[in-house]
Amino acid sequence: MLKTKSYAKINLHLEVISKRDDGFHDIITLMSKINLYDEIIFAKAEDFIINSNIDIKDNIMKKAYDLVKELRDIKGLSIELKKNIPMGAGLAGGSSNAYETVRALDELYDLSLTKEEYFDILLKLGSDCNFFTAKSAAICTGRGEKIKEVEGLKKYKVLLVNPGINISSKDVYEGMSFGGDYLSSEAIEDLIKKDDFKRFKNNMQDFVFAKYIAVKKLFDEMSALGGFKTMMSGSGSSVFSLFENEEELQKAYYLMKNRYQFVIKTHLI
Ligand SMILES: C[C@@](CO)(OP(=O)(O)O)[C@H](O)COP(=O)(O)OP(=O)(O)OC[C@H]1O[C@@H](n2ccc(N)nc2=O)[C@H](O)[C@@H]1O
Ligand SMILES: Nc1ncnc2c1ncn2[C@@H]1O[C@H](COP(=O)(O)OP(=O)(O)O)[C@@H](O)[C@H]1O
C-alpha cells in the first residue's frame, strides 16, 4: 500500500510563444507546487479499480495505468482518491494525479522505470505532467514538458480562490493572441534571484478575462487585497495572490471567504 499527496501547481509566470506544427504551443512558464493536494491510497490489486469522492469521467489515472501496462507486465491497481484540488482550475490536479499513478506503479511493482520511460509516459499523459517530477519549482519550456528546476524562490504565502468555473486549456490556447517579446529562462532565473516579481505575468489572462467576466471580477477583487502579486494560474479559472505578511493574508482570506466557496490559505513548496 502507498499513501501519497498529489500536489497542485500554480504558474508564477506564463507566456505562450508560438503555435507549433504538431498543434501544441511553445511556452515558457515558471511553475511552483503549492501545499494543496489530493490524497491518494494506491495498492496492488487483481484489476484496475478506482474509488473517488468526486465522479470523474475518463479519469486520467486509468490512462496512466494503461500506458505503464503497455510497457511492463503488471497486474491491477486499486486507487482511493480524495480530490481536494478543484478541476479545470489551472492547478493541474489531473496531471499531478497521473504522475503519482506512474510513480506508485513503479514503486509497488518494483519496475525501476528509467528517466526516459517516465518522460515518454508523462508526455503522452499531458504537457504539464513531467513538471511533477520536480521537487518544488521549475521553469518549463517546449510544450511545458522540458523542465529546469529552480531554487531560491521564497516560500511565499498564497491566497488561492477558485470561482467554480471549469475552463478548458485547449480553448484558451486556441482563442488567445500571442507573439512578441517574452522573458527568457535566464531572465526568469535572474528575476527569481532578485526576488522581483514585477515582470512576471500570464498572457492567457486577457483572453480569459474577456470571455469569463467572473474571473476578471475575481482578479480585480484579489488585486485590491494587499498581496504583492496577483495572477491567474495557467488557463484559469483560479486566481492567486502572494503575501509576505501573515496578518494581511488572514484579513484577505476572511474577506474572500465571505464571497467565494473555494478559498484557501496555502504556500509555495
Ligand atoms: C495551460 C497550462 C499552463 O501550465 O496549465 P493548465 O491551465 O491546464 O493547468 C498547461 O500548458 C496545460 O497543460 P496540460 O493540461 O498538461 O495540457 P495537455 O493535456 O497536454 O493539452 C491539452 C490541450 O491544450 C493545448 N496545449 C497544451 C499545452 C501546450 N503547450 N500547447 C497547447 O496547445 C492543446 O490543444 C492540447 O490538446
Ligand atoms: N484525476 C483527475 N483529476 C482532475 N481532473 C481529471 C482527472 N482525470 C481526468 N480529469 C479531467 O481533466 C480535466 C482537467 O483537469 P485538471 O488537471 O484538474 O485541470 P487544469 O488542466 O485546468 O489544471 C478536468 O476537467 C477533468 O475532466
JSON list of N, CA, C and O in Angstrom, two decimals, residues 13-19 25-30 139-142 176-189 191 199-203:
[
{"chain": "A", "resi": 13, "resn": "HIS", "atom": "N", "xyz": [4.57, 32.61, -13.69]},
{"chain": "A", "resi": 13, "resn": "HIS", "atom": "CA", "xyz": [4.80, 33.34, -14.93]},
{"chain": "A", "resi": 13, "resn": "HIS", "atom": "C", "xyz": [4.40, 32.40, -16.06]},
{"chain": "A", "resi": 13, "resn": "HIS", "atom": "O", "xyz": [4.68, 31.20, -15.98]},
{"chain": "A", "resi": 14, "resn": "LEU", "atom": "N", "xyz": [3.74, 32.93, -17.08]},
{"chain": "A", "resi": 14, "resn": "LEU", "atom": "CA", "xyz": [3.35, 32.07, -18.21]},
{"chain": "A", "resi": 14, "resn": "LEU", "atom": "C", "xyz": [3.22, 32.89, -19.47]},
{"chain": "A", "resi": 14, "resn": "LEU", "atom": "O", "xyz": [2.44, 33.85, -19.53]},
{"chain": "A", "resi": 15, "resn": "GLU", "atom": "N", "xyz": [4.02, 32.54, -20.47]},
{"chain": "A", "resi": 15, "resn": "GLU", "atom": "CA", "xyz": [3.88, 33.18, -21.78]},
{"chain": "A", "resi": 15, "resn": "GLU", "atom": "C", "xyz": [3.79, 32.11, -22.86]},
{"chain": "A", "resi": 15, "resn": "GLU", "atom": "O", "xyz": [4.62, 31.21, -22.93]},
{"chain": "A", "resi": 16, "resn": "VAL", "atom": "N", "xyz": [2.76, 32.24, -23.68]},
{"chain": "A", "resi": 16, "resn": "VAL", "atom": "CA", "xyz": [2.63, 31.39, -24.84]},
{"chain": "A", "resi": 16, "resn": "VAL", "atom": "C", "xyz": [3.42, 32.09, -25.94]},
{"chain": "A", "resi": 16, "resn": "VAL", "atom": "O", "xyz": [3.24, 33.29, -26.18]},
{"chain": "A", "resi": 17, "resn": "ILE", "atom": "N", "xyz": [4.32, 31.33, -26.60]},
{"chain": "A", "resi": 17, "resn": "ILE", "atom": "CA", "xyz": [5.23, 31.96, -27.56]},
{"chain": "A", "resi": 17, "resn": "ILE", "atom": "C", "xyz": [4.74, 31.82, -28.99]},
{"chain": "A", "resi": 17, "resn": "ILE", "atom": "O", "xyz": [4.62, 32.80, -29.72]},
{"chain": "A", "resi": 18, "resn": "SER", "atom": "N", "xyz": [4.47, 30.58, -29.40]},
{"chain": "A", "resi": 18, "resn": "SER", "atom": "CA", "xyz": [4.05, 30.38, -30.80]},
{"chain": "A", "resi": 18, "resn": "SER", "atom": "C", "xyz": [3.34, 29.04, -30.96]},
{"chain": "A", "resi": 18, "resn": "SER", "atom": "O", "xyz": [3.50, 28.13, -30.12]},
{"chain": "A", "resi": 19, "resn": "LYS", "atom": "N", "xyz": [2.62, 28.94, -32.06]},
{"chain": "A", "resi": 19, "resn": "LYS", "atom": "CA", "xyz": [1.94, 27.66, -32.36]},
{"chain": "A", "resi": 19, "resn": "LYS", "atom": "C", "xyz": [2.91, 26.76, -33.10]},
{"chain": "A", "resi": 19, "resn": "LYS", "atom": "O", "xyz": [3.68, 27.22, -33.95]},
{"chain": "A", "resi": 25, "resn": "HIS", "atom": "N", "xyz": [1.51, 24.40, -28.46]},
{"chain": "A", "resi": 25, "resn": "HIS", "atom": "CA", "xyz": [2.16, 25.71, -28.44]},
{"chain": "A", "resi": 25, "resn": "HIS", "atom": "C", "xyz": [3.46, 25.65, -27.65]},
{"chain": "A", "resi": 25, "resn": "HIS", "atom": "O", "xyz": [3.52, 24.95, -26.63]},
{"chain": "A", "resi": 26, "resn": "ASP", "atom": "N", "xyz": [4.46, 26.39, -28.12]},
{"chain": "A", "resi": 26, "resn": "ASP", "atom": "CA", "xyz": [5.66, 26.54, -27.31]},
{"chain": "A", "resi": 26, "resn": "ASP", "atom": "C", "xyz": [5.38, 27.58, -26.25]},
{"chain": "A", "resi": 26, "resn": "ASP", "atom": "O", "xyz": [4.83, 28.65, -26.55]},
{"chain": "A", "resi": 27, "resn": "ILE", "atom": "N", "xyz": [5.76, 27.25, -25.02]},
{"chain": "A", "resi": 27, "resn": "ILE", "atom": "CA", "xyz": [5.50, 28.17, -23.91]},
{"chain": "A", "resi": 27, "resn": "ILE", "atom": "C", "xyz": [6.76, 28.33, -23.07]},
{"chain": "A", "resi": 27, "resn": "ILE", "atom": "O", "xyz": [7.71, 27.55, -23.20]},
{"chain": "A", "resi": 28, "resn": "ILE", "atom": "N", "xyz": [6.75, 29.34, -22.22]},
{"chain": "A", "resi": 28, "resn": "ILE", "atom": "CA", "xyz": [7.75, 29.42, -21.15]},
{"chain": "A", "resi": 28, "resn": "ILE", "atom": "C", "xyz": [6.99, 29.77, -19.89]},
{"chain": "A", "resi": 28, "resn": "ILE", "atom": "O", "xyz": [6.18, 30.71, -19.88]},
{"chain": "A", "resi": 29, "resn": "THR", "atom": "N", "xyz": [7.18, 28.95, -18.88]},
{"chain": "A", "resi": 29, "resn": "THR", "atom": "CA", "xyz": [6.41, 29.16, -17.65]},
{"chain": "A", "resi": 29, "resn": "THR", "atom": "C", "xyz": [7.24, 28.84, -16.43]},
{"chain": "A", "resi": 29, "resn": "THR", "atom": "O", "xyz": [8.10, 27.95, -16.47]},
{"chain": "A", "resi": 30, "resn": "LEU", "atom": "N", "xyz": [6.99, 29.57, -15.36]},
{"chain": "A", "resi": 30, "resn": "LEU", "atom": "CA", "xyz": [7.58, 29.26, -14.06]},
{"chain": "A", "resi": 30, "resn": "LEU", "atom": "C", "xyz": [6.47, 28.69, -13.20]},
{"chain": "A", "resi": 30, "resn": "LEU", "atom": "O", "xyz": [5.47, 29.36, -12.94]},
{"chain": "A", "resi": 139, "resn": "ILE", "atom": "N", "xyz": [11.30, 26.05, -14.25]},
{"chain": "A", "resi": 139, "resn": "ILE", "atom": "CA", "xyz": [10.98, 26.80, -15.46]},
{"chain": "A", "resi": 139, "resn": "ILE", "atom": "C", "xyz": [10.72, 25.73, -16.52]},
{"chain": "A", "resi": 139, "resn": "ILE", "atom": "O", "xyz": [11.54, 24.83, -16.73]},
{"chain": "A", "resi": 140, "resn": "CYS", "atom": "N", "xyz": [9.57, 25.80, -17.16]},
{"chain": "A", "resi": 140, "resn": "CYS", "atom": "CA", "xyz": [9.18, 24.76, -18.10]},
{"chain": "A", "resi": 140, "resn": "CYS", "atom": "C", "xyz": [9.04, 25.36, -19.49]},
{"chain": "A", "resi": 140, "resn": "CYS", "atom": "O", "xyz": [8.41, 26.41, -19.66]},
{"chain": "A", "resi": 141, "resn": "THR", "atom": "N", "xyz": [9.62, 24.69, -20.47]},
{"chain": "A", "resi": 141, "resn": "THR", "atom": "CA", "xyz": [9.59, 25.17, -21.86]},
{"chain": "A", "resi": 141, "resn": "THR", "atom": "C", "xyz": [9.11, 24.04, -22.79]},
{"chain": "A", "resi": 141, "resn": "THR", "atom": "O", "xyz": [8.72, 22.98, -22.32]},
{"chain": "A", "resi": 142, "resn": "GLY", "atom": "N", "xyz": [9.20, 24.30, -24.11]},
{"chain": "A", "resi": 142, "resn": "GLY", "atom": "CA", "xyz": [8.64, 23.35, -25.07]},
{"chain": "A", "resi": 142, "resn": "GLY", "atom": "C", "xyz": [7.13, 23.42, -24.92]},
{"chain": "A", "resi": 142, "resn": "GLY", "atom": "O", "xyz": [6.55, 24.50, -24.79]},
{"chain": "A", "resi": 176, "resn": "MET", "atom": "N", "xyz": [-6.66, 32.57, -27.74]},
{"chain": "A", "resi": 176, "resn": "MET", "atom": "CA", "xyz": [-5.86, 33.73, -27.29]},
{"chain": "A", "resi": 176, "resn": "MET", "atom": "C", "xyz": [-4.91, 34.26, -28.37]},
{"chain": "A", "resi": 176, "resn": "MET", "atom": "O", "xyz": [-4.62, 33.56, -29.35]},
{"chain": "A", "resi": 177, "resn": "SER", "atom": "N", "xyz": [-4.43, 35.48, -28.18]},
{"chain": "A", "resi": 177, "resn": "SER", "atom": "CA", "xyz": [-3.39, 36.01, -29.08]},
{"chain": "A", "resi": 177, "resn": "SER", "atom": "C", "xyz": [-2.04, 35.95, -28.36]},
{"chain": "A", "resi": 177, "resn": "SER", "atom": "O", "xyz": [-1.98, 36.04, -27.13]},
{"chain": "A", "resi": 178, "resn": "PHE", "atom": "N", "xyz": [-0.99, 35.81, -29.15]},
{"chain": "A", "resi": 178, "resn": "PHE", "atom": "CA", "xyz": [0.36, 35.78, -28.58]},
{"chain": "A", "resi": 178, "resn": "PHE", "atom": "C", "xyz": [1.35, 36.29, -29.62]},
{"chain": "A", "resi": 178, "resn": "PHE", "atom": "O", "xyz": [0.98, 36.57, -30.76]},
{"chain": "A", "resi": 179, "resn": "GLY", "atom": "N", "xyz": [2.59, 36.35, -29.24]},
{"chain": "A", "resi": 179, "resn": "GLY", "atom": "CA", "xyz": [3.63, 36.85, -30.16]},
{"chain": "A", "resi": 179, "resn": "GLY", "atom": "C", "xyz": [4.34, 38.02, -29.51]},
{"chain": "A", "resi": 179, "resn": "GLY", "atom": "O", "xyz": [3.85, 38.59, -28.53]},
{"chain": "A", "resi": 180, "resn": "GLY", "atom": "N", "xyz": [5.49, 38.35, -30.05]},
{"chain": "A", "resi": 180, "resn": "GLY", "atom": "CA", "xyz": [6.25, 39.47, -29.48]},
{"chain": "A", "resi": 180, "resn": "GLY", "atom": "C", "xyz": [7.27, 38.99, -28.47]},
{"chain": "A", "resi": 180, "resn": "GLY", "atom": "O", "xyz": [7.58, 37.80, -28.40]},
{"chain": "A", "resi": 181, "resn": "ASP", "atom": "N", "xyz": [7.77, 39.93, -27.70]},
{"chain": "A", "resi": 181, "resn": "ASP", "atom": "CA", "xyz": [8.84, 39.62, -26.74]},
{"chain": "A", "resi": 181, "resn": "ASP", "atom": "C", "xyz": [8.34, 38.75, -25.60]},
{"chain": "A", "resi": 181, "resn": "ASP", "atom": "O", "xyz": [7.19, 38.85, -25.22]},
{"chain": "A", "resi": 182, "resn": "TYR", "atom": "N", "xyz": [9.24, 37.95, -25.09]},
{"chain": "A", "resi": 182, "resn": "TYR", "atom": "CA", "xyz": [8.90, 37.18, -23.88]},
{"chain": "A", "resi": 182, "resn": "TYR", "atom": "C", "xyz": [10.16, 37.04, -23.04]},
{"chain": "A", "resi": 182, "resn": "TYR", "atom": "O", "xyz": [11.28, 37.20, -23.54]},
{"chain": "A", "resi": 183, "resn": "LEU", "atom": "N", "xyz": [9.97, 36.73, -21.76]},
{"chain": "A", "resi": 183, "resn": "LEU", "atom": "CA", "xyz": [11.11, 36.57, -20.86]},
{"chain": "A", "resi": 183, "resn": "LEU", "atom": "C", "xyz": [11.83, 35.26, -21.16]},
{"chain": "A", "resi": 183, "resn": "LEU", "atom": "O", "xyz": [11.20, 34.22, -21.29]},
{"chain": "A", "resi": 184, "resn": "SER", "atom": "N", "xyz": [13.15, 35.33, -21.25]},
{"chain": "A", "resi": 184, "resn": "SER", "atom": "CA", "xyz": [13.93, 34.10, -21.45]},
{"chain": "A", "resi": 184, "resn": "SER", "atom": "C", "xyz": [14.04, 33.38, -20.11]},
{"chain": "A", "resi": 184, "resn": "SER", "atom": "O", "xyz": [13.78, 33.95, -19.05]},
{"chain": "A", "resi": 185, "resn": "SER", "atom": "N", "xyz": [14.50, 32.14, -20.20]},
{"chain": "A", "resi": 185, "resn": "SER", "atom": "CA", "xyz": [14.71, 31.34, -19.00]},
{"chain": "A", "resi": 185, "resn": "SER", "atom": "C", "xyz": [15.73, 32.03, -18.07]},
{"chain": "A", "resi": 185, "resn": "SER", "atom": "O", "xyz": [15.54, 32.08, -16.85]},
{"chain": "A", "resi": 186, "resn": "GLU", "atom": "N", "xyz": [16.78, 32.59, -18.70]},
{"chain": "A", "resi": 186, "resn": "GLU", "atom": "CA", "xyz": [17.83, 33.27, -17.92]},
{"chain": "A", "resi": 186, "resn": "GLU", "atom": "C", "xyz": [17.26, 34.50, -17.22]},
{"chain": "A", "resi": 186, "resn": "GLU", "atom": "O", "xyz": [17.58, 34.78, -16.06]},
{"chain": "A", "resi": 187, "resn": "ALA", "atom": "N", "xyz": [16.40, 35.23, -17.95]},
{"chain": "A", "resi": 187, "resn": "ALA", "atom": "CA", "xyz": [15.80, 36.43, -17.35]},
{"chain": "A", "resi": 187, "resn": "ALA", "atom": "C", "xyz": [14.92, 36.05, -16.16]},
{"chain": "A", "resi": 187, "resn": "ALA", "atom": "O", "xyz": [14.93, 36.72, -15.12]},
{"chain": "A", "resi": 188, "resn": "ILE", "atom": "N", "xyz": [14.20, 34.94, -16.30]},
{"chain": "A", "resi": 188, "resn": "ILE", "atom": "CA", "xyz": [13.33, 34.49, -15.19]},
{"chain": "A", "resi": 188, "resn": "ILE", "atom": "C", "xyz": [14.19, 34.11, -13.98]},
{"chain": "A", "resi": 188, "resn": "ILE", "atom": "O", "xyz": [13.90, 34.51, -12.84]},
{"chain": "A", "resi": 189, "resn": "GLU", "atom": "N", "xyz": [15.29, 33.39, -14.25]},
{"chain": "A", "resi": 189, "resn": "GLU", "atom": "CA", "xyz": [16.18, 32.99, -13.15]},
{"chain": "A", "resi": 189, "resn": "GLU", "atom": "C", "xyz": [16.76, 34.22, -12.44]},
{"chain": "A", "resi": 189, "resn": "GLU", "atom": "O", "xyz": [16.88, 34.25, -11.22]},
{"chain": "A", "resi": 191, "resn": "LEU", "atom": "N", "xyz": [15.37, 37.20, -12.28]},
{"chain": "A", "resi": 191, "resn": "LEU", "atom": "CA", "xyz": [14.31, 37.86, -11.51]},
{"chain": "A", "resi": 191, "resn": "LEU", "atom": "C", "xyz": [14.04, 37.11, -10.20]},
{"chain": "A", "resi": 191, "resn": "LEU", "atom": "O", "xyz": [13.76, 37.72, -9.17]},
{"chain": "A", "resi": 199, "resn": "ARG", "atom": "N", "xyz": [7.80, 41.73, -13.32]},
{"chain": "A", "resi": 199, "resn": "ARG", "atom": "CA", "xyz": [7.64, 41.44, -14.75]},
{"chain": "A", "resi": 199, "resn": "ARG", "atom": "C", "xyz": [7.00, 40.07, -15.01]},
{"chain": "A", "resi": 199, "resn": "ARG", "atom": "O", "xyz": [6.80, 39.69, -16.16]},
{"chain": "A", "resi": 200, "resn": "PHE", "atom": "N", "xyz": [6.71, 39.34, -13.95]},
{"chain": "A", "resi": 200, "resn": "PHE", "atom": "CA", "xyz": [6.03, 38.06, -14.16]},
{"chain": "A", "resi": 200, "resn": "PHE", "atom": "C", "xyz": [4.57, 38.33, -14.55]},
{"chain": "A", "resi": 200, "resn": "PHE", "atom": "O", "xyz": [3.92, 39.21, -13.97]},
{"chain": "A", "resi": 201, "resn": "LYS", "atom": "N", "xyz": [4.09, 37.57, -15.53]},
{"chain": "A", "resi": 201, "resn": "LYS", "atom": "CA", "xyz": [2.71, 37.78, -15.99]},
{"chain": "A", "resi": 201, "resn": "LYS", "atom": "C", "xyz": [2.17, 36.48, -16.60]},
{"chain": "A", "resi": 201, "resn": "LYS", "atom": "O", "xyz": [2.91, 35.52, -16.79]},
{"chain": "A", "resi": 202, "resn": "ASN", "atom": "N", "xyz": [0.90, 36.53, -16.89]},
{"chain": "A", "resi": 202, "resn": "ASN", "atom": "CA", "xyz": [0.26, 35.38, -17.54]},
{"chain": "A", "resi": 202, "resn": "ASN", "atom": "C", "xyz": [-0.45, 35.91, -18.78]},
{"chain": "A", "resi": 202, "resn": "ASN", "atom": "O", "xyz": [-1.45, 36.62, -18.67]},
{"chain": "A", "resi": 203, "resn": "ASN", "atom": "N", "xyz": [0.07, 35.59, -19.97]},
{"chain": "A", "resi": 203, "resn": "ASN", "atom": "CA", "xyz": [-0.54, 36.20, -21.16]},
{"chain": "A", "resi": 203, "resn": "ASN", "atom": "C", "xyz": [-1.78, 35.47, -21.66]},
{"chain": "A", "resi": 203, "resn": "ASN", "atom": "O", "xyz": [-2.29, 35.76, -22.73]}
]
